[in-house]
CSV table of C-alpha atoms in Angstrom, one decimal:
chain,number,residue,atom,x,y,z
A,1,MET,CA,0.0,0.0,0.0
A,2,LYS,CA,1.3,3.4,-0.9
A,3,ARG,CA,2.4,5.3,2.2
A,4,ILE,CA,0.6,8.6,2.9
A,5,SER,CA,2.7,11.5,4.1
A,6,ALA,CA,2.4,12.6,7.7
A,7,GLN,CA,1.7,16.1,6.5
A,8,THR,CA,-1.5,14.9,4.8
A,9,LEU,CA,-2.7,12.8,7.7
A,10,ILE,CA,-1.9,15.0,10.8
A,11,LEU,CA,-4.7,17.3,11.7
A,12,PHE,CA,-3.7,20.6,13.3
A,13,ILE,CA,-6.7,22.7,12.4
A,14,THR,CA,-10.3,21.5,11.9
A,15,GLY,CA,-10.8,23.7,8.9
A,16,PHE,CA,-8.8,21.0,7.2
A,17,ALA,CA,-10.7,18.3,9.0
A,18,LEU,CA,-14.1,19.7,7.9
A,19,CYS,CA,-12.8,19.9,4.3
A,20,GLN,CA,-11.9,16.2,4.5
A,21,ALA,CA,-15.2,15.3,6.1
A,22,SER,CA,-17.2,17.2,3.5
A,23,LYS,CA,-15.8,15.0,0.8
A,24,THR,CA,-17.5,11.9,2.3
A,25,ALA,CA,-20.3,13.4,4.3
A,26,PRO,CA,-22.8,13.8,1.5
A,27,SER,CA,-22.3,10.2,0.4
A,28,LEU,CA,-22.5,8.7,3.9
A,29,GLN,CA,-25.4,10.9,4.7
A,30,ALA,CA,-27.3,9.6,1.7
A,31,LEU,CA,-27.6,6.2,3.5
A,32,VAL,CA,-29.7,7.6,6.3
A,33,PRO,CA,-33.0,6.7,4.6
A,34,LEU,CA,-31.8,3.1,4.3
A,35,ILE,CA,-30.8,3.1,8.0
A,36,GLU,CA,-34.3,4.3,8.9
A,37,GLN,CA,-36.0,1.8,6.7
A,38,ASN,CA,-34.1,-1.1,8.1
A,39,ILE,CA,-35.2,0.0,11.6
A,40,LYS,CA,-38.8,0.0,10.6
A,41,ASN,CA,-38.6,-3.4,9.0
A,42,HIS,CA,-37.1,-5.1,12.1
A,43,PRO,CA,-39.4,-7.3,14.1
A,44,ILE,CA,-38.5,-5.7,17.4
A,45,TYR,CA,-39.7,-2.3,16.2
A,46,GLU,CA,-43.3,-3.5,16.5
A,47,TYR,CA,-42.8,-5.1,19.8
A,48,CYS,CA,-46.0,-5.0,21.9
A,49,SER,CA,-46.3,-1.5,23.3
A,50,ASN,CA,-48.6,-2.7,26.1
A,51,SER,CA,-45.9,-4.6,27.9
A,52,SER,CA,-43.8,-3.0,30.6
A,53,PRO,CA,-40.2,-1.7,30.1
A,54,GLU,CA,-39.1,-4.4,32.5
A,55,ASP,CA,-40.6,-7.1,30.3
A,56,PHE,CA,-39.0,-5.6,27.2
A,57,PHE,CA,-35.6,-5.6,28.7
A,58,LYS,CA,-36.1,-9.2,30.0
A,59,LEU,CA,-36.9,-10.3,26.5
A,60,LEU,CA,-33.7,-8.7,25.2
A,61,ALA,CA,-31.7,-10.2,28.0
A,62,HIS,CA,-32.6,-13.7,26.8
A,63,ALA,CA,-32.5,-13.0,23.1
A,64,ALA,CA,-29.6,-13.3,20.9
A,65,PRO,CA,-27.8,-10.1,20.0
A,66,ILE,CA,-29.6,-8.1,17.3
A,67,LYS,CA,-28.2,-9.0,13.9
A,68,PRO,CA,-27.5,-6.3,11.4
A,69,SER,CA,-30.3,-6.1,9.0
A,70,ASP,CA,-28.3,-5.2,5.9
A,71,ASP,CA,-24.9,-4.8,4.4
A,72,TYR,CA,-24.5,-1.2,3.4
A,73,ARG,CA,-21.6,-1.8,0.9
A,74,HIS,CA,-24.0,-2.7,-1.9
A,75,ALA,CA,-25.7,0.7,-1.5
A,76,ALA,CA,-22.6,2.8,-0.8
A,77,PRO,CA,-21.1,5.1,-3.4
A,78,SER,CA,-17.8,3.8,-4.8
A,79,GLU,CA,-15.7,6.6,-3.1
A,80,ILE,CA,-16.7,5.4,0.4
A,81,ILE,CA,-15.9,1.8,-0.5
A,82,ALA,CA,-12.5,2.9,-1.8
A,83,ILE,CA,-11.8,4.6,1.5
A,84,ALA,CA,-12.6,1.4,3.4
A,85,ALA,CA,-10.5,-0.9,1.2
A,86,GLY,CA,-7.2,-2.0,2.7
A,87,HIS,CA,-6.9,0.8,5.3
A,88,GLU,CA,-4.2,0.3,8.0
A,89,HIS,CA,-5.3,3.0,10.4
A,90,ASN,CA,-7.0,2.9,13.8
A,91,ARG,CA,-10.5,4.3,13.4
A,92,ILE,CA,-12.9,5.9,15.8
A,93,ALA,CA,-16.6,6.5,15.3
A,94,ALA,CA,-17.6,9.1,17.9
A,95,TYR,CA,-21.3,9.4,18.6
A,96,ASP,CA,-22.7,12.7,19.9
A,97,VAL,CA,-26.1,11.5,21.1
A,98,GLY,CA,-28.2,14.6,21.7
A,99,SER,CA,-31.8,15.4,22.5
A,100,THR,CA,-32.8,16.1,19.0
A,101,GLY,CA,-30.4,13.9,17.0
A,102,THR,CA,-27.3,11.8,16.8
A,103,ARG,CA,-24.2,13.0,15.0
A,104,VAL,CA,-21.3,10.6,14.2
A,105,THR,CA,-17.8,11.8,13.4
A,106,ILE,CA,-15.4,9.1,11.9
A,107,ALA,CA,-11.7,9.7,12.2
A,108,ASP,CA,-8.4,8.0,11.6
A,109,VAL,CA,-6.3,8.3,14.8
A,110,ASN,CA,-2.7,7.6,15.8
A,111,ILE,CA,-2.8,5.4,18.9
A,112,CYS,CA,0.6,6.8,19.9
A,113,ASP,CA,-0.3,10.5,20.0
A,114,PRO,CA,-3.7,11.9,21.1
A,115,ASN,CA,-3.2,15.0,19.0
A,116,GLN,CA,-2.9,13.2,15.7
A,117,PHE,CA,-6.2,12.4,13.9
A,118,LYS,CA,-7.9,13.1,10.7
A,119,VAL,CA,-11.7,13.3,10.1
A,120,ILE,CA,-12.8,11.1,7.2
A,121,GLY,CA,-16.6,10.9,7.5
A,122,TYR,CA,-19.7,12.3,9.2
A,123,LEU,CA,-23.3,11.3,9.6
A,124,SER,CA,-26.3,13.1,11.2
A,125,ILE,CA,-29.7,11.5,11.9
A,126,SER,CA,-32.7,13.1,13.7
A,127,THR,CA,-34.2,11.5,16.8
A,128,PRO,CA,-37.0,14.1,17.5
A,129,PHE,CA,-38.7,12.2,20.3
A,130,GLU,CA,-38.2,11.6,24.0
A,131,ILE,CA,-37.0,8.3,25.5
A,132,THR,CA,-40.1,6.5,26.5
A,133,HIS,CA,-41.1,2.8,26.6
A,134,GLU,CA,-42.6,3.2,23.1
A,135,THR,CA,-39.4,4.6,21.6
A,136,ILE,CA,-37.0,2.1,23.2
A,137,PRO,CA,-37.1,-0.3,20.2
A,138,HIS,CA,-36.4,2.5,17.8
A,139,ARG,CA,-33.5,3.8,19.8
A,140,LEU,CA,-32.0,0.4,20.3
A,141,LEU,CA,-32.1,-0.5,16.7
A,142,LEU,CA,-30.9,3.0,15.6
A,143,TYR,CA,-27.5,2.7,17.1
A,144,GLN,CA,-27.1,-0.9,16.0
A,145,GLU,CA,-27.9,0.1,12.4
A,146,ILE,CA,-25.6,3.1,12.4
A,147,LYS,CA,-22.8,0.9,13.7
A,148,ASN,CA,-23.5,-1.7,11.1
A,149,CYS,CA,-23.4,0.9,8.4
A,150,ILE,CA,-20.1,2.4,9.6
A,151,ASP,CA,-18.5,-1.0,10.0
A,152,SER,CA,-19.6,-2.1,6.5
A,153,LEU,CA,-18.0,1.0,5.0
A,154,TYR,CA,-15.0,1.8,7.2
A,155,SER,CA,-13.7,-1.3,8.9
A,156,SER,CA,-11.5,-4.2,7.8
A,157,GLY,CA,-11.0,-7.7,9.2
A,158,THR,CA,-7.8,-6.7,11.1
A,159,GLN,CA,-8.7,-3.1,12.0
A,160,PRO,CA,-12.3,-2.8,13.4
A,161,VAL,CA,-13.7,0.6,14.1
A,162,PHE,CA,-13.8,1.7,17.8
A,163,HIS,CA,-17.3,3.0,18.4
A,164,TYR,CA,-17.4,5.6,21.3
A,165,ALA,CA,-20.8,7.1,22.2
A,166,ARG,CA,-21.8,9.6,24.9
A,167,ALA,CA,-25.4,10.5,25.4
A,168,THR,CA,-26.4,13.8,26.8
A,169,ALA,CA,-29.5,15.6,28.1
A,170,GLY,CA,-32.1,13.4,26.3
A,171,PHE,CA,-30.8,10.3,28.1
A,172,ARG,CA,-30.2,12.1,31.4
A,173,ASN,CA,-33.7,13.5,31.5
A,174,ALA,CA,-35.1,10.0,31.1
A,175,GLY,CA,-33.6,9.0,34.4
A,176,GLU,CA,-33.2,5.3,35.2
A,177,LEU,CA,-34.8,4.4,31.9
A,178,GLY,CA,-32.1,6.3,30.0
A,179,VAL,CA,-29.3,4.7,31.9
A,180,GLU,CA,-30.8,1.2,31.4
A,181,LEU,CA,-31.3,1.8,27.7
A,182,ALA,CA,-27.7,3.0,27.4
A,183,MET,CA,-26.5,-0.2,29.1
A,184,LYS,CA,-28.6,-2.3,26.8
A,185,ILE,CA,-27.3,-0.5,23.7
A,186,ARG,CA,-23.8,-1.1,24.9
A,187,THR,CA,-24.5,-4.9,25.5
A,188,VAL,CA,-26.4,-5.5,22.2
A,189,SER,CA,-24.4,-3.4,19.8
A,190,GLY,CA,-20.9,-3.4,21.3
A,191,ILE,CA,-20.7,0.4,21.2
A,192,ASN,CA,-18.9,2.0,24.1
A,193,PHE,CA,-22.1,3.8,25.0
A,194,LYS,CA,-22.6,5.8,28.3
A,195,VAL,CA,-24.7,8.7,29.6
A,196,ALA,CA,-22.4,11.7,30.1
A,197,GLN,CA,-22.7,14.0,33.1
A,198,GLN,CA,-23.5,17.5,32.1
A,199,GLU,CA,-20.1,18.8,33.2
A,200,LYS,CA,-18.4,16.3,30.8
A,201,GLU,CA,-20.7,17.4,28.0
A,202,GLY,CA,-19.0,20.8,28.3
A,203,TRP,CA,-15.6,19.1,27.9
A,204,PHE,CA,-16.7,17.7,24.5
A,205,SER,CA,-17.6,21.2,23.2
A,206,TYR,CA,-14.4,22.8,24.7
A,207,GLU,CA,-12.2,20.2,23.0
A,208,SER,CA,-14.0,20.6,19.7
A,209,VAL,CA,-13.1,24.3,19.7
A,210,ALA,CA,-9.6,23.8,21.1
A,211,LYS,CA,-8.8,21.3,18.3
A,212,THR,CA,-10.4,23.6,15.7
A,213,ILE,CA,-8.8,27.0,16.1
A,214,ALA,CA,-5.1,27.4,15.7
A,215,ASN,CA,-3.1,28.2,18.9
A,216,ALA,CA,-6.2,28.0,21.1
A,217,PRO,CA,-5.6,29.7,24.4
A,218,GLU,CA,-6.6,27.9,27.6
A,219,GLU,CA,-8.6,30.9,28.5
A,220,LEU,CA,-11.1,30.5,25.7
A,221,VAL,CA,-14.8,30.2,26.7
A,222,VAL,CA,-17.0,27.8,24.8
A,223,TRP,CA,-20.8,27.9,24.8
A,224,ASP,CA,-22.7,24.8,23.8
A,225,VAL,CA,-26.5,24.7,23.6
A,226,GLY,CA,-28.5,21.5,23.1
A,227,GLY,CA,-32.2,20.7,23.2
A,228,GLY,CA,-32.2,20.1,27.0
A,229,SER,CA,-29.1,21.7,28.5
A,230,ILE,CA,-26.5,24.5,28.3
A,231,GLN,CA,-22.8,24.3,29.0
A,232,VAL,CA,-20.3,27.1,29.2
A,233,THR,CA,-16.8,25.8,29.6
A,234,THR,CA,-13.2,27.0,30.0
A,235,GLN,CA,-9.9,25.6,31.3
A,236,GLU,CA,-7.8,26.6,34.3
A,237,ALA,CA,-4.4,24.9,34.9
A,238,GLY,CA,-5.4,22.0,32.7
A,239,ARG,CA,-8.7,21.5,34.5
A,240,TYR,CA,-12.1,21.9,32.8
A,241,VAL,CA,-14.4,24.5,34.5
A,242,THR,CA,-18.1,24.4,33.5
A,243,LEU,CA,-21.3,26.4,34.2
A,244,GLY,CA,-24.5,24.6,33.2
A,245,SER,CA,-28.2,24.9,33.0
A,246,SER,CA,-30.9,22.2,32.7
A,247,TYR,CA,-33.0,24.5,30.5
A,248,ALA,CA,-32.2,25.1,26.9
A,249,SER,CA,-33.7,25.7,23.4
A,250,ARG,CA,-36.4,23.0,23.6
A,251,SER,CA,-37.0,22.6,27.3
A,252,ILE,CA,-38.0,26.3,27.8
A,253,ILE,CA,-41.0,26.0,25.3
A,254,PRO,CA,-43.5,24.3,27.6
A,255,ILE,CA,-42.8,26.8,30.4
A,256,ILE,CA,-43.2,29.8,28.2
A,257,ASN,CA,-46.4,28.4,26.7
A,258,ALA,CA,-47.8,27.7,30.2
A,259,GLU,CA,-46.7,30.8,32.0
A,260,VAL,CA,-46.7,33.5,29.3
A,261,LYS,CA,-49.0,32.4,26.5
A,262,LYS,CA,-51.4,30.5,28.9
A,263,ILE,CA,-52.1,27.7,26.4
A,264,LYS,CA,-52.5,24.0,27.2
A,265,THR,CA,-50.6,22.6,24.1
A,266,LEU,CA,-47.3,23.1,25.9
A,267,ASN,CA,-45.0,21.8,23.1
A,268,GLU,CA,-46.4,24.1,20.4
A,269,PRO,CA,-43.8,26.5,18.8
A,270,LEU,CA,-43.9,30.0,20.3
A,271,PHE,CA,-45.1,32.0,17.2
A,272,PRO,CA,-46.7,34.4,17.5
A,273,MET,CA,-45.6,36.4,20.6
A,274,SER,CA,-46.2,40.1,21.4
A,275,LEU,CA,-43.3,42.2,22.5
A,276,GLY,CA,-44.6,42.1,26.1
A,277,GLN,CA,-44.8,38.3,26.0
A,278,ILE,CA,-41.2,38.2,24.7
A,279,GLN,CA,-40.0,40.4,27.5
A,280,GLN,CA,-41.8,38.2,30.1
A,281,ALA,CA,-40.3,35.1,28.6
A,282,LEU,CA,-36.8,36.6,28.8
A,283,SER,CA,-37.4,37.3,32.5
A,284,ILE,CA,-38.5,33.8,33.2
A,285,VAL,CA,-35.6,32.1,31.4
A,286,SER,CA,-33.2,34.5,33.2
A,287,GLU,CA,-34.6,33.5,36.6
A,288,LEU,CA,-34.3,29.8,35.8
A,289,ASN,CA,-30.8,30.0,34.5
A,290,VAL,CA,-29.4,32.3,37.1
A,291,HIS,CA,-31.2,31.6,40.3
A,292,GLY,CA,-32.5,28.1,39.5
A,293,SER,CA,-36.2,28.6,40.0
A,294,TYR,CA,-39.3,30.3,38.8
A,295,GLU,CA,-42.7,29.7,40.5
A,296,ALA,CA,-43.1,25.9,40.5
A,297,TYR,CA,-40.2,25.3,38.1
A,298,THR,CA,-36.8,24.4,39.5
A,299,ASN,CA,-33.4,24.1,37.7
A,300,LYS,CA,-31.2,21.5,39.3
A,301,ASN,CA,-28.3,23.2,37.6
A,302,SER,CA,-28.0,27.0,37.3
A,303,PHE,CA,-25.2,29.4,36.3
A,304,LEU,CA,-24.5,30.6,39.8
A,305,LYS,CA,-24.7,27.2,41.5
A,306,ASN,CA,-20.9,27.0,41.6
A,307,ALA,CA,-19.7,30.4,42.7
A,308,GLN,CA,-16.0,29.8,42.1
A,309,ALA,CA,-16.6,28.5,38.5
A,310,ALA,CA,-19.0,31.3,37.8
A,311,LYS,CA,-16.5,34.0,38.9
A,312,LEU,CA,-13.7,32.5,36.7
A,313,ILE,CA,-15.9,32.2,33.6
A,314,LEU,CA,-17.7,35.6,34.1
A,315,ASP,CA,-14.3,37.3,34.5
A,316,ARG,CA,-13.0,35.8,31.3
A,317,ILE,CA,-16.1,36.8,29.4
A,318,HIS,CA,-15.9,40.3,30.9
A,319,ASN,CA,-12.3,40.6,29.6
A,320,THR,CA,-13.2,39.9,26.0
A,321,GLY,CA,-17.0,39.9,25.8
A,322,THR,CA,-16.6,37.0,23.3
A,323,VAL,CA,-17.2,33.3,23.5
A,324,TYR,CA,-17.2,30.5,20.9
A,325,GLY,CA,-20.5,28.8,20.0
A,326,VAL,CA,-20.6,25.1,19.2
A,327,GLY,CA,-23.4,23.2,17.6
A,328,ASP,CA,-26.5,23.6,15.4
A,329,PHE,CA,-28.1,26.1,17.7
A,330,HIS,CA,-25.4,28.7,16.9
A,331,HIS,CA,-24.5,27.7,13.4
A,332,ARG,CA,-28.0,26.9,12.1
A,333,SER,CA,-30.4,29.2,14.0
A,334,MET,CA,-28.3,32.2,15.2
A,335,ARG,CA,-25.8,32.6,12.4
A,336,LYS,CA,-28.2,31.8,9.6
A,337,TYR,CA,-30.9,34.3,10.6
A,338,VAL,CA,-29.2,36.8,12.9
A,339,ALA,CA,-26.0,37.4,11.0
A,340,PRO,CA,-25.9,35.4,7.8
A,341,ALA,CA,-23.0,37.3,6.2
A,342,ASN,CA,-20.7,36.8,9.2
A,343,ASN,CA,-19.0,34.0,11.2
A,344,HIS,CA,-20.2,35.6,14.4
A,345,TYR,CA,-23.3,37.3,15.8
A,346,THR,CA,-23.8,39.9,18.6
A,347,ARG,CA,-26.3,40.4,21.4
A,348,ALA,CA,-27.5,43.6,19.8
A,349,GLN,CA,-28.3,41.7,16.6
A,350,VAL,CA,-30.3,39.1,18.5
A,351,LYS,CA,-32.3,41.8,20.3
A,352,ALA,CA,-33.0,43.5,16.9
A,353,LEU,CA,-34.3,40.3,15.4
A,354,LEU,CA,-36.5,39.6,18.4
A,355,LEU,CA,-38.1,43.1,18.1
A,356,GLU,CA,-38.6,42.5,14.4
A,357,LEU,CA,-40.4,39.2,15.0
A,358,ALA,CA,-42.8,40.5,17.7
A,359,ASP,CA,-46.4,39.8,16.7
A,360,LEU,CA,-45.5,37.9,13.5
A,361,THR,CA,-46.9,34.5,12.8
A,362,GLN,CA,-44.5,31.7,11.8
A,363,THR,CA,-45.5,32.1,8.1
A,364,GLN,CA,-44.9,35.9,8.2
A,365,ALA,CA,-41.5,35.3,9.9
A,366,GLN,CA,-40.6,32.7,7.3
A,367,ASP,CA,-41.5,35.2,4.5
A,368,LEU,CA,-39.4,37.8,6.2
A,369,LEU,CA,-36.3,35.6,6.6
A,370,ASP,CA,-36.7,33.2,3.7
A,371,GLY,CA,-37.2,30.3,6.1
A,372,HIS,CA,-39.9,28.2,4.4
A,373,GLU,CA,-37.5,25.3,3.6
A,374,ASP,CA,-36.1,25.1,7.1
A,375,PRO,CA,-37.8,22.3,9.2
A,376,PHE,CA,-36.4,23.8,12.4
A,377,PHE,CA,-37.6,27.4,11.8
A,378,LYS,CA,-40.6,26.8,14.2
A,379,TYR,CA,-38.0,26.9,17.0
A,380,LEU,CA,-36.4,30.2,16.0
A,381,LEU,CA,-38.3,32.3,18.5
A,382,SER,CA,-37.4,30.1,21.5
A,383,ASP,CA,-33.8,30.0,20.3
A,384,LEU,CA,-33.6,33.7,20.1
A,385,ILE,CA,-35.2,34.1,23.6
A,386,LEU,CA,-32.7,31.6,25.1
A,387,ALA,CA,-29.7,33.3,23.3
A,388,TYR,CA,-30.5,36.8,24.3
A,389,SER,CA,-31.3,35.9,27.9
A,390,THR,CA,-28.1,33.9,28.2
A,391,MET,CA,-25.9,36.6,26.6
A,392,GLN,CA,-27.4,39.3,28.8
A,393,THR,CA,-27.0,37.2,32.0
A,394,LEU,CA,-23.4,36.2,31.3
A,395,GLY,CA,-22.3,39.5,29.7
A,396,ILE,CA,-21.6,38.0,26.3
A,397,SER,CA,-21.4,40.7,23.6
A,398,LYS,CA,-20.3,38.5,20.6
A,399,VAL,CA,-20.4,34.8,19.7
A,400,ASN,CA,-17.9,33.4,17.2
A,401,THR,CA,-19.7,30.5,15.4
A,402,LEU,CA,-17.9,27.4,14.2
A,403,ALA,CA,-19.3,24.8,11.8
A,404,VAL,CA,-18.5,22.0,14.3
A,405,ASP,CA,-20.4,20.1,16.9
A,406,ASN,CA,-19.2,18.0,19.8
A,407,GLY,CA,-17.9,15.3,17.5
A,408,ILE,CA,-14.3,16.6,17.3
A,409,GLY,CA,-14.1,16.7,21.1
A,410,LEU,CA,-15.6,13.2,21.3
A,411,VAL,CA,-13.0,11.9,18.8
A,412,HIS,CA,-10.3,13.4,21.0
A,413,LEU,CA,-11.6,11.9,24.3
A,414,GLY,CA,-12.4,8.6,22.6
A,415,HIS,CA,-8.8,8.7,21.2
A,416,GLN,CA,-7.5,9.1,24.7
A,417,LYS,CA,-9.5,6.1,25.9
A,418,LEU,CA,-8.1,4.1,23.1
A,419,LEU,CA,-4.6,5.1,24.1
A,420,ASN,CA,-5.3,4.1,27.7
A,421,THR,CA,-6.5,0.6,26.7
A,422,SER,CA,-4.0,-0.1,23.9
A,423,THR,CA,-0.7,-2.0,24.4
A,424,PRO,CA,2.0,0.5,25.1
A,425,HIS,CA,4.3,1.3,22.2
A,426,GLU,CA,7.5,3.2,21.7
A,427,CYS,CA,6.5,5.4,18.8
A,428,SER,CA,8.0,7.8,16.4
A,429,THR,CA,5.4,10.5,15.7
A,430,GLN,CA,7.5,12.3,13.2
A,431,SER,CA,6.3,10.3,10.3
A,432,TRP,CA,2.9,8.9,11.1
A,433,ASP,CA,1.2,6.9,8.3
A,434,GLY,CA,-1.9,6.0,10.3
A,435,SER,CA,-0.2,3.2,12.2
A,436,CYS,CA,2.2,3.0,15.1
A,437,THR,CA,5.8,2.9,14.1
A,438,ALA,CA,8.3,1.5,16.6
A,439,ASN,CA,11.6,3.3,17.2
């Protein structure tokens, strides 16, 4: 096999990584409908919904491991098969399992050096539902099918892909059911699948930015927003420091509908809202995120819960007024509609758009912002309310947006886990070709 130069393989900036990922992402992403169809065709998908979760898990405990329902090579474009053929690299598939979807970043890594990796593929699939007894079969099959797809395309007999998954707020909010489901996914699929603590979720986003921007300072502050939680993270003396909140872009909607709009359909999108209603919603979100409570609602995590961490992060934000935003919330909603011509947005711009959207229906807002093709547009108003409230509370003037999610950070942390479990090597990292070279 022709040796590839170290310069080509070593990733120092994620701009290069994203470029590489984009070459395979559309092809791999095209297989998502097949993954979804295979799930629906599986017998377990229609398992009796009247039985208890305990009975369902007992059934799985005594059943043989779920067999992959298809070989994806026959459906894969030739360029992906060419990538898989004869590779000699160690590969990680890092799963960012969020509240609204799962994103998988596939990378070649050097098991001898945690800073050497190259992104080679990416897949995103929506999971727009909560974890309940009825959705357990779908979730269980989903990760098995994604793993099967990736193994079919990216593994070889001698170099299997290491699958590393961390689930966030969606699984945490499901309590014991989420933890039990994660354990069952791990047992059935072989994926290293765990539910991450909120603090560690901040680590993923911090490392994604630290590995993306050149010469990243330890003092950088990273703001990650998911469907069910917020993390604001920095580092101090090599240690992660995180502020968090259990309320985020989706989880604030029922509260605003109940307390501000006074409607019973709690999960309805917020359009339309008057200026007075928007101001009231901003006040409620601020109370929840800063002080941890509003009326009957409590926030088990709030920005000021850890006074020492809050002081450090607020001081760093005060010094620059700037943070880095990670994930779809910033890149899709904020950057797309608040400041489409820039790679950043400001608090003043968020406020201006909120004022502009006051009293508009969703259709009127879509006409104004050309958002009719965006399936997530219905959440824009709640996204803006969350963004402005958080920026005002923490003193954030500007957010630099990056077209990355937690996947890069998960690759890095999964890479470290692989290093810790691999046989120690004496390695020369000066000329890495994707495998470990002994001195």
